[in-house]
mmCIF file of C-alpha atoms in Angstrom:
data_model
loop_
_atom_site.group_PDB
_atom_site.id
_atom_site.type_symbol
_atom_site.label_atom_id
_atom_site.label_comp_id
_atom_site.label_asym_id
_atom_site.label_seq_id
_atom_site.Cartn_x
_atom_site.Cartn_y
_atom_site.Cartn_z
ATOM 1 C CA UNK N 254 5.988 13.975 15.724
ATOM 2 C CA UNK N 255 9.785 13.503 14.433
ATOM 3 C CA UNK N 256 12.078 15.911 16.237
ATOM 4 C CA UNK N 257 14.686 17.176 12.791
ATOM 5 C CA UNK N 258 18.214 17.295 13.936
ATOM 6 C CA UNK N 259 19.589 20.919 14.903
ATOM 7 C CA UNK N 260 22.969 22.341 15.046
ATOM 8 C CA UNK N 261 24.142 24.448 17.596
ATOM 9 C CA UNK N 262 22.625 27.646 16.950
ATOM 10 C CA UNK N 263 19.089 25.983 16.681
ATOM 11 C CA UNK N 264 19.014 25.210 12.658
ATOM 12 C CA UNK N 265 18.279 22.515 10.896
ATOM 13 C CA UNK N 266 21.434 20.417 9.892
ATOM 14 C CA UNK N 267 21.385 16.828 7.839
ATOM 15 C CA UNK N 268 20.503 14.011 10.126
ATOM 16 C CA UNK N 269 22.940 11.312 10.280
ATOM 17 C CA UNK N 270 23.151 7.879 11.104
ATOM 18 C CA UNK N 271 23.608 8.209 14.681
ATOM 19 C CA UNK N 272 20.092 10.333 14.754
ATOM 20 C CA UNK N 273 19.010 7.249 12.762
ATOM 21 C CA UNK N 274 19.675 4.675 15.423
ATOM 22 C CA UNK N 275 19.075 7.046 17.993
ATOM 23 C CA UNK N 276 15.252 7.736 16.907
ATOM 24 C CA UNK N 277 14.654 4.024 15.931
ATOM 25 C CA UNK N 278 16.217 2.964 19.380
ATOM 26 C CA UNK N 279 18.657 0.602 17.782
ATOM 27 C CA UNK N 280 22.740 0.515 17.244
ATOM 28 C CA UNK N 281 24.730 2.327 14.482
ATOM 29 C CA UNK N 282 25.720 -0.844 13.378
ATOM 30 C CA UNK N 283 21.912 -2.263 13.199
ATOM 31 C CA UNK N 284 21.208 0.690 10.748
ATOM 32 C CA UNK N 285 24.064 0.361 8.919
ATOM 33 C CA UNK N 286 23.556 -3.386 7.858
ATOM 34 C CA UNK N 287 20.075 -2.722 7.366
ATOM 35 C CA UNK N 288 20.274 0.175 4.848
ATOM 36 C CA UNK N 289 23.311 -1.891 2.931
ATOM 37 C CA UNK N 290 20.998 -4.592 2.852
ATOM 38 C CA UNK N 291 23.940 -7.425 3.609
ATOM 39 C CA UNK N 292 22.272 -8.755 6.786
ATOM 40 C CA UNK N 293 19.100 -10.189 7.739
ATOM 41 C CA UNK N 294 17.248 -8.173 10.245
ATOM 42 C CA UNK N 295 13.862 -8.458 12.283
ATOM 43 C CA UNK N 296 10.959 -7.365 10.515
ATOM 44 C CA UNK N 297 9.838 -4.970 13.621
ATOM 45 C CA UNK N 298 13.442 -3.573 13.641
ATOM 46 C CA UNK N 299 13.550 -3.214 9.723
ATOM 47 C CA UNK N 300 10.186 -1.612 10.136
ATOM 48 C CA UNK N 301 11.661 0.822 12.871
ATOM 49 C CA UNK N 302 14.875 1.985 11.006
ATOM 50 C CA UNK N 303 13.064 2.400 7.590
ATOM 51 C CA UNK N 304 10.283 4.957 9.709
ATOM 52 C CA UNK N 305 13.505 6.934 10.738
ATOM 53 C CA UNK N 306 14.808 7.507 7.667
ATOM 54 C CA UNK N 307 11.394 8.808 6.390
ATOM 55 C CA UNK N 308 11.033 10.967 9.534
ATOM 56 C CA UNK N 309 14.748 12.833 9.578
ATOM 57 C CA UNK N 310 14.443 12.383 6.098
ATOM 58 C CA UNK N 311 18.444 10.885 5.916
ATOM 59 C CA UNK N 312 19.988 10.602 2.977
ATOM 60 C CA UNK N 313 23.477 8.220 3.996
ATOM 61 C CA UNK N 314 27.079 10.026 3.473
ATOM 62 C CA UNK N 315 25.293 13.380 4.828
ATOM 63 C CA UNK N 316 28.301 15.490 3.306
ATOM 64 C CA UNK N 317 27.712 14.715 -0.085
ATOM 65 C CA UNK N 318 24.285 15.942 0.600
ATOM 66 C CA UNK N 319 25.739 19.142 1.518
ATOM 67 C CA UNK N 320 27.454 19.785 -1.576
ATOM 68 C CA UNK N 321 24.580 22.243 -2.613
ATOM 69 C CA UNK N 322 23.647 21.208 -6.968
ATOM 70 C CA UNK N 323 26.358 18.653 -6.726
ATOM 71 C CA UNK N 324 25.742 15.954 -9.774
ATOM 72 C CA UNK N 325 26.526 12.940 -10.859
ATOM 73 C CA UNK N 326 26.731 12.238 -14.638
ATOM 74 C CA UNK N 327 24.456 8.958 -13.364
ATOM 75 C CA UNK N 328 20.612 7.506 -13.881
ATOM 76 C CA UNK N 329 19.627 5.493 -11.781
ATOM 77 C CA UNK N 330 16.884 2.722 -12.507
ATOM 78 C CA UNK N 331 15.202 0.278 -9.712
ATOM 79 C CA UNK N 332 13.474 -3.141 -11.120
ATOM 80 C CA UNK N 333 12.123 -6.418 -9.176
ATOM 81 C CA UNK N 334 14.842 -8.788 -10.131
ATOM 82 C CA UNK N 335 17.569 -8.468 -13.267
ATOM 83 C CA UNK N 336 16.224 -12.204 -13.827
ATOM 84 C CA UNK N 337 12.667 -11.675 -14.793
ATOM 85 C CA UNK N 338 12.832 -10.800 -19.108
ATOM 86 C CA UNK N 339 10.287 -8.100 -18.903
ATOM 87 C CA UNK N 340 12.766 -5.787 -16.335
ATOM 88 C CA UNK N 341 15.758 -6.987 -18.424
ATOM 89 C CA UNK N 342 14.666 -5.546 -21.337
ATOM 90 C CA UNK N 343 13.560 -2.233 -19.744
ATOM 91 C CA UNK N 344 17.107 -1.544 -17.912
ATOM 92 C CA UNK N 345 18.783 -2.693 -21.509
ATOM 93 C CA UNK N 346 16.732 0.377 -22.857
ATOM 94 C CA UNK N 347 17.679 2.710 -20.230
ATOM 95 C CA UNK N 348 21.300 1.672 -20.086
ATOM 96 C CA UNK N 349 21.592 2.142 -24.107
ATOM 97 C CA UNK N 350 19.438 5.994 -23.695
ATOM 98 C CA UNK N 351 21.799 6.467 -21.144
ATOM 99 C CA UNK N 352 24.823 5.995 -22.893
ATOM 100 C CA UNK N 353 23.859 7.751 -25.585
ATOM 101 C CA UNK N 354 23.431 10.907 -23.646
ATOM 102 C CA UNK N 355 26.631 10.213 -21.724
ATOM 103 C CA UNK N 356 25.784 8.852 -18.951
ATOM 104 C CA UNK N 357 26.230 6.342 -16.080
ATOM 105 C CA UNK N 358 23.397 3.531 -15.938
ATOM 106 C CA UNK N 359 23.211 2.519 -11.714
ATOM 107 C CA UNK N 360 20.733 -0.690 -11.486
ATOM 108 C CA UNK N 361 19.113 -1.458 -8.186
ATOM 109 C CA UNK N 362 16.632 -4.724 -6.893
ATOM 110 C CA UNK N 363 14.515 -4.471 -4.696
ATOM 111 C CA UNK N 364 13.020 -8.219 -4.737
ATOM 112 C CA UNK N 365 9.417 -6.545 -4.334
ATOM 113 C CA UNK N 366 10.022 -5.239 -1.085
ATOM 114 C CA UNK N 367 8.470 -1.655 -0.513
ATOM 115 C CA UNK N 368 11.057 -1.073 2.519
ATOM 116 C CA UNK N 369 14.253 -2.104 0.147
ATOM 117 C CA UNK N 370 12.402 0.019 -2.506
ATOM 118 C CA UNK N 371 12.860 2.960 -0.340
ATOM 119 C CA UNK N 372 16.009 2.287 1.069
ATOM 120 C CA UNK N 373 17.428 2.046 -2.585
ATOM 121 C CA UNK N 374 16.370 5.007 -3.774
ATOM 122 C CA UNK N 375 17.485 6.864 -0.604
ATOM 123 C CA UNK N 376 20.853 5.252 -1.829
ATOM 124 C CA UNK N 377 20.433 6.648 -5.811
ATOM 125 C CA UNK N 378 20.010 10.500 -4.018
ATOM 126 C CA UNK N 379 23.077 10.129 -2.098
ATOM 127 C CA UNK N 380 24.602 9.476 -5.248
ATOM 128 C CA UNK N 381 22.688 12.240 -7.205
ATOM 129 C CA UNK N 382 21.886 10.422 -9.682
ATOM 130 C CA UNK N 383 19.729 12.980 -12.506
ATOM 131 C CA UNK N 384 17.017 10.714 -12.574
ATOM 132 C CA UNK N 385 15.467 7.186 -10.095
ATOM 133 C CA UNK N 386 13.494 5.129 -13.093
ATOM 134 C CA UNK N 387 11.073 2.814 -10.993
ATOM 135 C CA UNK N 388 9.909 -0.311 -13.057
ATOM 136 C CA UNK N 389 7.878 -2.483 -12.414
ATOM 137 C CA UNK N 390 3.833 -3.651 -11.379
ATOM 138 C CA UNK N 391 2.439 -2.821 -8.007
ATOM 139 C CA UNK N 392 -0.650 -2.699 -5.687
ATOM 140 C CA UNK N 393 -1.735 0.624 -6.486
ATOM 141 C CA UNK N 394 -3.287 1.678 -2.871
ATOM 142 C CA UNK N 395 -3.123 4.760 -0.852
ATOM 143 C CA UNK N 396 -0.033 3.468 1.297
ATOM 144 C CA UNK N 397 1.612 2.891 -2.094
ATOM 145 C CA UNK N 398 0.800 6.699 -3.716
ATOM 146 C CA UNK N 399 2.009 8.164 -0.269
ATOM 147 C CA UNK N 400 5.369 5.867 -0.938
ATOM 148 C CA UNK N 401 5.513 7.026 -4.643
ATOM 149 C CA UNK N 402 4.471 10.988 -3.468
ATOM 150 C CA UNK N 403 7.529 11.001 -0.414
ATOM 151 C CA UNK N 404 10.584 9.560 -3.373
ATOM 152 C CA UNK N 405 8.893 11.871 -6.119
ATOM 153 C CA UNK N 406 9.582 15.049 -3.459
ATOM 154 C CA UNK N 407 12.473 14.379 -1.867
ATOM 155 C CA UNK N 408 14.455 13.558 -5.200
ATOM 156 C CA UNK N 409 12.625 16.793 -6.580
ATOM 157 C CA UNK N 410 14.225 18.574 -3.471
ATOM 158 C CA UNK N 411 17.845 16.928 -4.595
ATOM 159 C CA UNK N 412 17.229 18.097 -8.070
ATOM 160 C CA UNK N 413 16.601 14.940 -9.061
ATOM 161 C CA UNK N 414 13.477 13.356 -10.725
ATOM 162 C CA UNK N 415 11.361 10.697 -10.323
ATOM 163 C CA UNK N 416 10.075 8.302 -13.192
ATOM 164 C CA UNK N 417 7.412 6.030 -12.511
ATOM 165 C CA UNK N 418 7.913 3.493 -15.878
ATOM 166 C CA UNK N 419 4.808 1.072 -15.904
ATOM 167 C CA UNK N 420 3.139 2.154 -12.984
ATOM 168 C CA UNK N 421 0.182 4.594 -12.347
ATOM 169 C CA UNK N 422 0.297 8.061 -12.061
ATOM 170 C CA UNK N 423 0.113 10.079 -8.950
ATOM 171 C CA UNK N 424 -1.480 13.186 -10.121
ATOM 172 C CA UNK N 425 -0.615 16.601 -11.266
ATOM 173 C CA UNK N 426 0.411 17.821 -7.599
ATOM 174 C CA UNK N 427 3.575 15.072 -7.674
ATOM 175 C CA UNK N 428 6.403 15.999 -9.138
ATOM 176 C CA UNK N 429 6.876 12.398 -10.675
ATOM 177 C CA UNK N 430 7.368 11.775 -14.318
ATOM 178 C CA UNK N 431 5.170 8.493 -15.687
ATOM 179 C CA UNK N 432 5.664 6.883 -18.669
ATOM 180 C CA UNK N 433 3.585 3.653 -19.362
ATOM 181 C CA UNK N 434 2.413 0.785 -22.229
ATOM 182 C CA UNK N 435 -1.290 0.175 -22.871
ATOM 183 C CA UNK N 436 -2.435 -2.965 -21.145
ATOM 184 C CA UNK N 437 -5.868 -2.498 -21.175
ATOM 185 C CA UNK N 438 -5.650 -1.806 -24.784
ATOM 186 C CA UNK N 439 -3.167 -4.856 -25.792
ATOM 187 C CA UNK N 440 -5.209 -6.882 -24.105
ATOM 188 C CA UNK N 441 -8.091 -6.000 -25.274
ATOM 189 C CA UNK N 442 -7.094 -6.819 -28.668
ATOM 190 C CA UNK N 443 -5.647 -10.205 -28.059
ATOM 191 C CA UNK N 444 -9.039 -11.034 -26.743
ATOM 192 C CA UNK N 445 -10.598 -9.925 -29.611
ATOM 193 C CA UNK N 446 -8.426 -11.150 -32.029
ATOM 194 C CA UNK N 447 -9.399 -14.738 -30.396
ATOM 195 C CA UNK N 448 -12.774 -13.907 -30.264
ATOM 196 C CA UNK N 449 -12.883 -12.758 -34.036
ATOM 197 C CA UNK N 450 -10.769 -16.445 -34.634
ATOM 198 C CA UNK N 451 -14.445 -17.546 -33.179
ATOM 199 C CA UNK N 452 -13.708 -18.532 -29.484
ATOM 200 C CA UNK N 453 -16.079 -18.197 -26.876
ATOM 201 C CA UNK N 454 -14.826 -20.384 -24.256
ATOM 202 C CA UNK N 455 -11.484 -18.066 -23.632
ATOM 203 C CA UNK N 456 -9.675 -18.872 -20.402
ATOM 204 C CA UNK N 457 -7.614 -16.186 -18.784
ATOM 205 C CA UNK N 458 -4.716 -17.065 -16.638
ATOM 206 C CA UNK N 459 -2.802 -15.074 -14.433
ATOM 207 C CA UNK N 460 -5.520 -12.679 -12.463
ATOM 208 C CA UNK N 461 -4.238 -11.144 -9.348
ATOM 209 C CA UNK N 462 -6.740 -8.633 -7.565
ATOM 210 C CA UNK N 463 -4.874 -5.629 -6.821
ATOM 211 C CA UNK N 464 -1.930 -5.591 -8.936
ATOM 212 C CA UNK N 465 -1.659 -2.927 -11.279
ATOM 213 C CA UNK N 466 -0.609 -4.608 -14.470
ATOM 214 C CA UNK N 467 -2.897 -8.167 -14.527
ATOM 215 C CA UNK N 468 -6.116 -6.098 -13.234
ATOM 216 C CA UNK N 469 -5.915 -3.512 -16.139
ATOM 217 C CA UNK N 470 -4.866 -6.834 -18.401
ATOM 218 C CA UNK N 471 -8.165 -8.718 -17.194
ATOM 219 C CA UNK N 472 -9.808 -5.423 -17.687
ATOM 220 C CA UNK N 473 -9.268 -5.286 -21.495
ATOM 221 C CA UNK N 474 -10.387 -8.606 -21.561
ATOM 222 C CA UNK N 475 -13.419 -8.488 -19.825
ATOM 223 C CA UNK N 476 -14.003 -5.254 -22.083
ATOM 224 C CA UNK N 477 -13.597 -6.947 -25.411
ATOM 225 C CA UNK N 478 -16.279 -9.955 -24.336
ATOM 226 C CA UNK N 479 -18.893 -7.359 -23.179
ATOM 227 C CA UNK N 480 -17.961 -5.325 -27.014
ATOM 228 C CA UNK N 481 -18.725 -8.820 -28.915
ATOM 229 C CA UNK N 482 -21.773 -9.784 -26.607
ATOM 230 C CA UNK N 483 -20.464 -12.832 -25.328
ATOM 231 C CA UNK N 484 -20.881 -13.387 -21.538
ATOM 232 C CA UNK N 485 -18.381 -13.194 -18.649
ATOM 233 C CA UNK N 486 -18.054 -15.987 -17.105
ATOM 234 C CA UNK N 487 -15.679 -15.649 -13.790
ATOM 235 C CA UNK N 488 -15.149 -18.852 -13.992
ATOM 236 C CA UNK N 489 -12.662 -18.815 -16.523
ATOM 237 C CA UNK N 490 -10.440 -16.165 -15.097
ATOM 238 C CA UNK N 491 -7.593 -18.078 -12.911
ATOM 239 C CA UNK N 492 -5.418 -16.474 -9.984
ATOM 240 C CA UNK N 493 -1.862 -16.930 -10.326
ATOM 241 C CA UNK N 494 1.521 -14.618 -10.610
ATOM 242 C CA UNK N 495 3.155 -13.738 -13.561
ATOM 243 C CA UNK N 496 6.046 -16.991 -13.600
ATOM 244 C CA UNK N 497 6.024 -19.560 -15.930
ATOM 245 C CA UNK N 498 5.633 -22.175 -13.019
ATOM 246 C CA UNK N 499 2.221 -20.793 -12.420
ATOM 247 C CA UNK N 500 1.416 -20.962 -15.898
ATOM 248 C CA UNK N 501 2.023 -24.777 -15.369
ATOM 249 C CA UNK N 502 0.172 -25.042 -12.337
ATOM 250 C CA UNK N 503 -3.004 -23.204 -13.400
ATOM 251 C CA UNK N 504 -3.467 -25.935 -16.595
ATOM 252 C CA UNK N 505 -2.765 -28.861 -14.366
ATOM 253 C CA UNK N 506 -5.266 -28.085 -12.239
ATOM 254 C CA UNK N 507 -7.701 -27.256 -14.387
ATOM 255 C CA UNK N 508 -7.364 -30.166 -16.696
ATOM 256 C CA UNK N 509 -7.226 -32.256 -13.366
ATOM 257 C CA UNK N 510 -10.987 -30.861 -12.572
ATOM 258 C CA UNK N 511 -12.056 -32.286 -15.562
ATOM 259 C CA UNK N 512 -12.067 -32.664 -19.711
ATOM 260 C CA UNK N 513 -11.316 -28.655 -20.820
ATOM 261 C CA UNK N 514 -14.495 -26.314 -21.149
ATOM 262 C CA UNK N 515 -12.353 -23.581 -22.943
ATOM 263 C CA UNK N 516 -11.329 -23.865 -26.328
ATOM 264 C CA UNK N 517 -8.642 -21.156 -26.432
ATOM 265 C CA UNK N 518 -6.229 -19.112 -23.413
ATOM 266 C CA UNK N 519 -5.224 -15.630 -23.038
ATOM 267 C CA UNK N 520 -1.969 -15.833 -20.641
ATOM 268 C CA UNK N 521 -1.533 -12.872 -18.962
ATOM 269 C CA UNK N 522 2.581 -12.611 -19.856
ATOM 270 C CA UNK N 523 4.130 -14.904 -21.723
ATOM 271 C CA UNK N 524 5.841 -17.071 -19.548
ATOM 272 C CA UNK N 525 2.789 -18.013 -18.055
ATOM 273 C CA UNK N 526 1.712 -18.845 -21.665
ATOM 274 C CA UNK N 527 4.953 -20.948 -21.665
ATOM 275 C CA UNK N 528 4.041 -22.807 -18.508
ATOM 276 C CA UNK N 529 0.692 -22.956 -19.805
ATOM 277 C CA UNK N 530 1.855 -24.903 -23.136
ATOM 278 C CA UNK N 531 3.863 -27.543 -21.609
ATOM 279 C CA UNK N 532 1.066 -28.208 -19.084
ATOM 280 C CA UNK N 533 -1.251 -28.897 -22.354
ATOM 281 C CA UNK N 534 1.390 -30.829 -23.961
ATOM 282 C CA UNK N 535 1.573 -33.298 -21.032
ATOM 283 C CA UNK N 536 -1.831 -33.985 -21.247
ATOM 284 C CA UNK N 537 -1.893 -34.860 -24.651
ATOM 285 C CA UNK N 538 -3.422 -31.502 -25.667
ATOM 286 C CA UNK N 539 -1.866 -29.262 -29.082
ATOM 287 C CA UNK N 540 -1.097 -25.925 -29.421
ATOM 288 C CA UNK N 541 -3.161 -24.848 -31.599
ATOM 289 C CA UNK N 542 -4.840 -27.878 -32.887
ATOM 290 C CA UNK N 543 -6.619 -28.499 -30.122
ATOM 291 C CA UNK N 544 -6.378 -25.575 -27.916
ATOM 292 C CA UNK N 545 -5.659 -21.637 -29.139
ATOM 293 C CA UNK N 546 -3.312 -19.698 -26.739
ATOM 294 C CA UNK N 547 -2.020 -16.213 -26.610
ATOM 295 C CA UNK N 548 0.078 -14.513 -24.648
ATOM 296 C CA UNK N 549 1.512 -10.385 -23.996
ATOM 297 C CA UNK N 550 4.553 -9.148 -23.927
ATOM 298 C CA UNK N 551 6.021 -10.332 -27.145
ATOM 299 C CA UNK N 552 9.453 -11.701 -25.025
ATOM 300 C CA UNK N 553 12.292 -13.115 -27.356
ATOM 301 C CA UNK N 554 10.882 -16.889 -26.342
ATOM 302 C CA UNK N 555 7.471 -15.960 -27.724
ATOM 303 C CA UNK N 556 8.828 -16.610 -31.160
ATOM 304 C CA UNK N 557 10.687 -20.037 -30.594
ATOM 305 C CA UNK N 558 6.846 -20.923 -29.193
ATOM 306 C CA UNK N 559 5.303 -19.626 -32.222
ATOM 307 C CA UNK N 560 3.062 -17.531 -29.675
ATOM 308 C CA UNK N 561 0.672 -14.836 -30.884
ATOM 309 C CA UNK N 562 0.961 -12.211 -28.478
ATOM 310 C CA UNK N 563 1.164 -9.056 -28.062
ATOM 311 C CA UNK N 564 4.446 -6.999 -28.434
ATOM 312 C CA UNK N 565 5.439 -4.431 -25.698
ATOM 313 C CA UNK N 566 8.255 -1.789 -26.577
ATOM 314 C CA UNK N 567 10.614 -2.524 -23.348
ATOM 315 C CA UNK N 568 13.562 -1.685 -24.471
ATOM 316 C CA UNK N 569 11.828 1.924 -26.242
ATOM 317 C CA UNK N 570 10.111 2.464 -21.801
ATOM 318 C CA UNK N 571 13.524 2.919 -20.582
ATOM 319 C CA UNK N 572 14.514 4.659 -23.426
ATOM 320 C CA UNK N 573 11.686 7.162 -23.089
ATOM 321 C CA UNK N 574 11.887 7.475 -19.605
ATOM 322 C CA UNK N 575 15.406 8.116 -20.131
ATOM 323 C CA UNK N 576 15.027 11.459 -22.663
ATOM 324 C CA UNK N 577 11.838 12.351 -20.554
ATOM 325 C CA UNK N 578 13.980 12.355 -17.215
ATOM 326 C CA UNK N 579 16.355 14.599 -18.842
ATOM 327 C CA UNK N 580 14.585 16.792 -20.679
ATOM 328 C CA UNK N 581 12.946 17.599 -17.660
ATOM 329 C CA UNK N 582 16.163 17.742 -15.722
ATOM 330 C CA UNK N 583 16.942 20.483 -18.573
ATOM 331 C CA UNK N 584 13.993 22.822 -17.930
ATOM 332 C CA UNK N 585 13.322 25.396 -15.339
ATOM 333 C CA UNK N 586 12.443 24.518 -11.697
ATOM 334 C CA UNK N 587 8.982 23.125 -11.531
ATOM 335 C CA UNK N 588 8.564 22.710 -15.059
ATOM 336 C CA UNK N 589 7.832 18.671 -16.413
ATOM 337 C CA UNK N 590 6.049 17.674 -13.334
ATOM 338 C CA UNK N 591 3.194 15.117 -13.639
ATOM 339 C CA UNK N 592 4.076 14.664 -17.513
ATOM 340 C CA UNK N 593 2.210 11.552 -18.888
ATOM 341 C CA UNK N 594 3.412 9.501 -21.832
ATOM 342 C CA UNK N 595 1.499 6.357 -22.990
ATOM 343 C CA UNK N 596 3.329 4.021 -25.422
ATOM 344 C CA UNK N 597 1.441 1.622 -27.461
ATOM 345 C CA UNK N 598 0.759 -2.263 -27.997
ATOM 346 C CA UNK N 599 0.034 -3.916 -31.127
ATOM 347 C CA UNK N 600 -0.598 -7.811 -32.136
ATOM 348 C CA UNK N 601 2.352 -10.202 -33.570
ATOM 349 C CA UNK N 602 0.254 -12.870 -35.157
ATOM 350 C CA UNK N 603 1.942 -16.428 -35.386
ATOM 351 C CA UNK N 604 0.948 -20.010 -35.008
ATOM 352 C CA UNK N 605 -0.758 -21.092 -31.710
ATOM 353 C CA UNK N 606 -4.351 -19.223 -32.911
ATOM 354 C CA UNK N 607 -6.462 -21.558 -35.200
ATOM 355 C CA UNK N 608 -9.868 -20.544 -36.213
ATOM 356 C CA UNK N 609 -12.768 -22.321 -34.609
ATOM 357 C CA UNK N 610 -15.194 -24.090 -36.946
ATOM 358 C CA UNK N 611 -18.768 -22.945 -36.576
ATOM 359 C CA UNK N 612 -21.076 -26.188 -35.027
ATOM 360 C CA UNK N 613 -22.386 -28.191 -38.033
ATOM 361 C CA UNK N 614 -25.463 -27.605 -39.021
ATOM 362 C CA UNK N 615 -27.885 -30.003 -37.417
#
């Protein structure tokens, strides 16, 4: 069990980075580089100095903690990478919200580590920051709810709140504020839409078992076969992360296994559709004349590719989580906890769908 720092006359007092080191058996100076994140550390260490901070719950700069309701006119919002489009466009929203309500937008990266993750947003409640937006897909397991159930408290407990923005919720006992896009749904339609277009043979690429955002998008697709009575065929669902590059390296292998048994592709994000294209292209294949594809997210690029997709309001997520953040900032202790809002997708039809010909008659 963690022993809390106590002051003199045996209460609790704010831990501070010498308790830190002290309970992860490492220097000042180890915890220091590892919570600014400017030095590359040991895994095991890392490991140890991240437990401490969960266990004397340490927030750095320990007398700004102190300041009892003290504020900053700040939101804070925590992404993958500033690179990827899809987190761009999310922390565009939430910087424009929060100018518009006066405030301070604070971006953090994390580069999907869980252990930066936490370390960042123990950074955002030093700065009391009104409200830590967290964006972004994750494995949705018990380790990560606990994660996602520890930020969501202590912030509460700082008078802050947490928004989960495209992830799960955590259930009406978390103080955590969710606001999501339907996946299931948007993909569900772009599979139908295809499917309507008279495709059969509809390859999806981009699975990845465990990830919240392609397992609810394989989901809708799998959904909208089983609604139109075609088979599933696992066979034509391919593993590979959200980047263009694996876009590229999904076709190329498949078209190197042999002529193509699918006459149209659902691309799990755009860029993969991207990747996807230019693998077809250098194998003599057209977009759509001789394959259909289709892609979600509906990124600027979609349009330059002519891409059916399907569009997701990015910039209106941060700008949601934003005014939901705040509102709930403005209401009595307690009050906005576990609230749920679900944005919707629709269909942007262009130029990379043809309709199949039924077989001639024989």
């Amino acid at each position: 069990m963690a022993r809390r720092a106590t002051s003199g006359d045996g209460g609790r007092r704010p831990a501070t980075i010498r308790d830190v080191a002290a309970h992860a058996g490492v220097s000042v100076a180890t915890v220091s580089r590892i919570l600014s994140g400017t030095y590359p550390s040991a895994p095991a260490t890392r490991g140890k100095v991240m437990r401490a901070v969960r266990e004397l719950d340490y927030v750095a700069n320990a007398d700004a903690r102190g300041l009892a309701g003290a504020r900053n006119r700040s939101v804070a919002i925590i992404v993958t990478s500033v690179v990827s489009p899809h987190y761009a466009h999310v922390a565009q929203g939430v910087q424009a919200q929060a100018a518009l309500e006066g405030k301070l937008c604070i971006i953090g990266t994390t580069g999907g580590d869980p252990e930066r993750e936490l370390a960042t947003v123990q950074l955002m409640r030093q700065e009391h920051a009104e409200c830590v937006i967290l964006v972004g897909n994750v494995v949705d397991n018990e380790a990560h709810r606990e994660r996602m159930a520890e930020y969501a408290r202590a912030l509460a407990a700082a008078g802050s709140r947490l928004v989960l923005c495209g992830r799960p919720p955590l259930g009406p006992d978390v103080p955590a504020l969710v606001v999501e896009y339907d996946n299931t749904g948007g993909a569900y339609a772009i599979t139908s839409h295809l499917l309507s277009a008279g495709h059969r043979r509809i390859l999806f690429l981009g699975r990845h078992d465990g990830w919240t955002t392609p397992e609810s998008r394989v989901l809708g697709y799998r959904d909208a076969l089983a609604d139109h009575r075609v088979p599933h065929d696992p066979g034509l669902e391919m593993t590979g992360r959200m980047e263009r590059s694996e876009g590229y390296r999904m076709i190329r292998e498949r078209l190197a296994a042999g002529p193509p048994d699918f006459t149209a592709i659902f691309a799990g994000n755009d860029l993969i559709a991207a990747g996807a294209r230019r693998a077809l292209r250098e194998h003599g294949l057209r977009v759509p004349d001789d394959v259909s594809l289709a892609g979600f997210d509906d990124l600027p690029s979609a349009a330059d590719l002519d891409l059916t997709t399907v569009h997701v309001p990015h910039e209106e997520l941060g700008r949601t989580a934003v005014r939901l953040a705040l509102e709930a900032g403005r209401s009595p202790a307690g009050a906005g906890g576990g609230r749920h809002v679900m944005l919707g997708t629709h269909i942007v039809v262009r130029d990379s769908v043809r309709p199949l010909k039924p077989p001639a008659a024989s």
